[in-house]
Each structure stands twice: as structure tokens, then as C-alpha cells.
Tab-separated table of C-alpha atoms in Angstrom:
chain	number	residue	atom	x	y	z
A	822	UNK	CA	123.336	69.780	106.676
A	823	UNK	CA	124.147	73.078	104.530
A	824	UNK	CA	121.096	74.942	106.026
A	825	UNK	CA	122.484	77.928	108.249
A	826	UNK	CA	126.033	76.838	107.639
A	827	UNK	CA	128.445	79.578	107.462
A	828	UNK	CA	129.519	80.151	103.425
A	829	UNK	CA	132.920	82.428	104.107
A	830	UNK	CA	134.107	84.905	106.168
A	831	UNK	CA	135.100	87.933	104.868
A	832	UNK	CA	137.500	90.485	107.067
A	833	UNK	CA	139.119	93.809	105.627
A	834	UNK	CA	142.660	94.953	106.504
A	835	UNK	CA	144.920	98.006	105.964
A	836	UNK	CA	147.482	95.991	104.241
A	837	UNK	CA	146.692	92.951	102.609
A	838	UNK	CA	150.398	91.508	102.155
A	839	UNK	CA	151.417	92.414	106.101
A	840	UNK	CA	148.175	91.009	106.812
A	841	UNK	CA	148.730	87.816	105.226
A	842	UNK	CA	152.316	87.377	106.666
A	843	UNK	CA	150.377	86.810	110.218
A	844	UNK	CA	146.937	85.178	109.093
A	845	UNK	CA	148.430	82.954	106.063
A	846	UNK	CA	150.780	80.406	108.596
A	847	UNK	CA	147.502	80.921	111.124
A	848	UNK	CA	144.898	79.958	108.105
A	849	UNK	CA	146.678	76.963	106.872
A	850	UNK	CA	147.271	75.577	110.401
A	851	UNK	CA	143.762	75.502	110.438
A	852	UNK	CA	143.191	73.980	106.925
A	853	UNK	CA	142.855	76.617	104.580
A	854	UNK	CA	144.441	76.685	101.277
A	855	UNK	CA	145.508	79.748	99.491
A	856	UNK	CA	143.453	80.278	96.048
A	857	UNK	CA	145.534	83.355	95.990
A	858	UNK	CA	145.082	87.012	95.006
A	859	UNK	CA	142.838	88.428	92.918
A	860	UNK	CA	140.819	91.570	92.433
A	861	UNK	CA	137.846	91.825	94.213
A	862	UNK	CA	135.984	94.645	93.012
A	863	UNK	CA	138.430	97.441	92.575
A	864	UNK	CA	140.677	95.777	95.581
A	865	UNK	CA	142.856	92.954	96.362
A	866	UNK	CA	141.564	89.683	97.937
A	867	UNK	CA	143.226	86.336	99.150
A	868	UNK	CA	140.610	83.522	99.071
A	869	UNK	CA	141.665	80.837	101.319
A	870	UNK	CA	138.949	77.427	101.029
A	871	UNK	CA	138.543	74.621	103.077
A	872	UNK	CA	137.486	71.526	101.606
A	873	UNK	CA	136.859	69.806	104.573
A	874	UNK	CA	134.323	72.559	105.997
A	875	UNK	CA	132.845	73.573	102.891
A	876	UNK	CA	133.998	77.084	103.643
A	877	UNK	CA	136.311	80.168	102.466
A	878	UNK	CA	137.894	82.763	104.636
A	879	UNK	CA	138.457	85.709	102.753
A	880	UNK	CA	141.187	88.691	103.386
A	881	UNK	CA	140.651	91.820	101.548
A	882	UNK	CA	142.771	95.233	101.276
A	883	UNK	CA	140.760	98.314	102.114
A	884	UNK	CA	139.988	100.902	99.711
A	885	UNK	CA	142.421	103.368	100.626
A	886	UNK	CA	139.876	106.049	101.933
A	887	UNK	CA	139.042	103.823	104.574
A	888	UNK	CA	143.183	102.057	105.228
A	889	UNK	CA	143.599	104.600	108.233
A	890	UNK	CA	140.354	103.575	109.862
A	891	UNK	CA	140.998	101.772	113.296
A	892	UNK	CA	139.160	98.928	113.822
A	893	UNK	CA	137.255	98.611	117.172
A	894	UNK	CA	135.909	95.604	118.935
A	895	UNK	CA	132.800	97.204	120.555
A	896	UNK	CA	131.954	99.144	117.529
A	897	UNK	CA	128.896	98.467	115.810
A	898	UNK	CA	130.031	95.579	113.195
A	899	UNK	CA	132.358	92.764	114.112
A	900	UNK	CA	133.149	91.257	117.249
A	901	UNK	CA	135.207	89.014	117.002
A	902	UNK	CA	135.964	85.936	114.584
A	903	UNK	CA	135.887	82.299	116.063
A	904	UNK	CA	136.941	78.868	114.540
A	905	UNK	CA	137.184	75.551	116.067
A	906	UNK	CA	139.682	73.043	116.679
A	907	UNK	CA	139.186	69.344	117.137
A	908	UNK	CA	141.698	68.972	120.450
A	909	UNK	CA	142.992	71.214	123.262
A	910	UNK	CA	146.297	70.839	122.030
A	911	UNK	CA	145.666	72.308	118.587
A	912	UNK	CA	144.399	75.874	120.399
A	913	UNK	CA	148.156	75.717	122.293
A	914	UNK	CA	149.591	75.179	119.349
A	915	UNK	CA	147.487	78.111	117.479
A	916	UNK	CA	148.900	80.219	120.886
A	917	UNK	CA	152.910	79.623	120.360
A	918	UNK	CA	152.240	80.218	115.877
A	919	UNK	CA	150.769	83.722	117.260
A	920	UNK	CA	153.310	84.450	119.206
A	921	UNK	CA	156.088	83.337	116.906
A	922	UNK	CA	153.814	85.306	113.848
A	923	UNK	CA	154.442	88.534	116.628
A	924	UNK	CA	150.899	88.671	117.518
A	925	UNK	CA	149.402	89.859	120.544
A	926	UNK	CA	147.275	87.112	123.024
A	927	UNK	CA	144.818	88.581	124.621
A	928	UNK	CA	143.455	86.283	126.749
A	929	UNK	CA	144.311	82.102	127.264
A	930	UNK	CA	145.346	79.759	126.336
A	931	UNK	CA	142.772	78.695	128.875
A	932	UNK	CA	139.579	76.988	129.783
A	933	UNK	CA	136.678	79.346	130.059
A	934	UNK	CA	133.185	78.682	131.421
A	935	UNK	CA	131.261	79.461	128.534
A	936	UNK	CA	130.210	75.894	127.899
A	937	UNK	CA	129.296	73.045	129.796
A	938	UNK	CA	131.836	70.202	128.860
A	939	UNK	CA	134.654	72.683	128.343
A	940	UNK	CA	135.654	75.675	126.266
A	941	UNK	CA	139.329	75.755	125.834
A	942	UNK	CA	140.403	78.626	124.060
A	943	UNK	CA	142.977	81.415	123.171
A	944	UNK	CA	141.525	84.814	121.979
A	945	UNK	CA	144.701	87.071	120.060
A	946	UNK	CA	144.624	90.352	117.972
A	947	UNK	CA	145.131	90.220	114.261
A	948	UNK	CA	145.667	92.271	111.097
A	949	UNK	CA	144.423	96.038	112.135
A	950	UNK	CA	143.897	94.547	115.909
A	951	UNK	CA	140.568	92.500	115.147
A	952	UNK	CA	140.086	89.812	117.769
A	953	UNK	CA	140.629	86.075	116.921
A	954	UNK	CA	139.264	83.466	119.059
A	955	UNK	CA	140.098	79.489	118.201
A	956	UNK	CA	138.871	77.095	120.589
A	957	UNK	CA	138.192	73.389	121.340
A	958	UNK	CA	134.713	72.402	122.610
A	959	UNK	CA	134.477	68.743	123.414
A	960	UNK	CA	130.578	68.877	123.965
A	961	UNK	CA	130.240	70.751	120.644
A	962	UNK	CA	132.552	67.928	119.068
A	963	UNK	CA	130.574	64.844	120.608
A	964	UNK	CA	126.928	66.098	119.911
A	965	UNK	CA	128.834	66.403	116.074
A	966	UNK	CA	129.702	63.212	115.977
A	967	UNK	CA	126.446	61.535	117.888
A	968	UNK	CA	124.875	62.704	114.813
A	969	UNK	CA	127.312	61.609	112.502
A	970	UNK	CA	127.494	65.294	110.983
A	971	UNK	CA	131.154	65.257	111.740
A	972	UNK	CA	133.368	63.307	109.222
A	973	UNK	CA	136.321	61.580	110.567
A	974	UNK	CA	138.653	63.627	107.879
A	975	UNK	CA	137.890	66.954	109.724
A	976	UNK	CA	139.520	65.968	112.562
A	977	UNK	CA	143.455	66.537	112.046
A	978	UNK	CA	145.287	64.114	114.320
A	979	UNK	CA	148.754	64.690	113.368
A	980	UNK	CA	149.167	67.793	111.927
């Protein structure tokens, strides 16, 4: 089950506290805990884990040669970072904590036909403007548990 799974995710942002104000409430929603700061090679880091997944999402400050640095979407590098939920509700819910957190949506809440089965998602800016996606996939969620790879504890019911 561990072979190709994804470790962490590591982003880089102008300001790590600002950043963390918006993608702290967004991270734990999602069920990431806080490790908390530390220095990462001559720069801050949060390391948020996720026992359920396995998995880390990291937040680091950028050196500050490279703070001003826009990020762009169609630049050669990152796209885009996309995480799952287990119910269409949980991506409108993800929607409204944007939008209290004064981020931007960019696209959804919605169903988009990227999927057969459904893909129900919401796509919003972060820290620095990178694009967020989270989305619900009932197809991806079914073949998960069909092969019993998907643990009744990662699905958050009442959360």
C-alpha cells in the first residue's frame, strides 16, 4: 500500500506566519495537526502530519532573496495542490472556511466533468496566490473501499 504514495507536500510562501493564518484553520479541517515551527535549513517551517494518511504537509518561509518572487500557475513548477474529501459537503464547507479565512475562490464549489462518477470540487488561491483544489470523488472513494485500502477512520463523518 505505501508504494507510490505521496510522503509530504512541501509549498514555500513569502510569509510564513500570514501564511499560516489562512492554511492552518484550512489544514486542520482537513486533518492535519500542527508539529509546529522549526528551522528548516536556514528557514522557518510548520510541519503539519496526518496520522490517518500517513502524510505531512509542509509550509516553509522563503529565503528572503526569493520573498518578492510571484508565484505563477503556468510556470514551470507547481500547478496546483489537490487533497480529497470523503463527502460533497466537506468541499462546501472547505468553500465558506476560505471565504471566511479572506481567500479568493476561483472556481466551484461545483461538479466538474473530470471524472466519471463525479468530481465535486472548489479550486481557491492561497498563501502567495498558489492554487488549492479539494474535492470529493465518489468513484475514487468506492474503488478505495472495494479494495479495502480505505480505513473506516479516514472518513470524518461529523466533523
Amino acid at each position: 500500500m505505501l508504494l507510490g504514495t505521496v510522503n509530504h507536500i512541501s509549498i514555500t510562501v513569502s510569509d510564513l506566519p500570514v501564511a499560516m493564518r489562512f492554511l492552518g484553520p484550512i489544514l486542520e479541517f482537513l486533518g492535519y495537526e500542527s508539529e509546529g515551527a522549526g528551522d528548516g535549513v536556514g528557514v522557518p517551517v510548520v510541519v503539519s502530519i496526518s496520522a490517518r494518511i500517513g502524510g505531512a504537509f509542509n509550509v516553509w518561509a522563503a529565503r528572503p532573496e526569493h520573498a518578492s518572487q510571484p508565484f505563477e500557475v503556468y510556470a514551470p513548477g507547481l500547478h496546483h495542490v489537490a487533497l480529497n474529501v470523503a463527502r460533497h459537503e466537506q468541499v462546501d464547507e472547505i468553500a465558506r472556511l476560505v471565504r471566511r479565512l479572506g481567500g479568493e475562490i476561483t472556481d466551484g464549489p461545483g461538479e466538474f466533468p473530470y471524472a466519471d462518477g463525479g468530481y465535486y470540487a472548489v479550486y481557491f488561491l492561497g498563501p502567495d496566490r498558489i492554487k488549492f483544489e479539494v474535492v470529493h470523488m465518489p468513484e475514487l472513494e468506492r474503488a478505495w473501499r472495494e479494495r479495502a485500502l480505505l480505513d473506516t477512520h479516514l472518513i470524518i463523518e461529523d466533523d
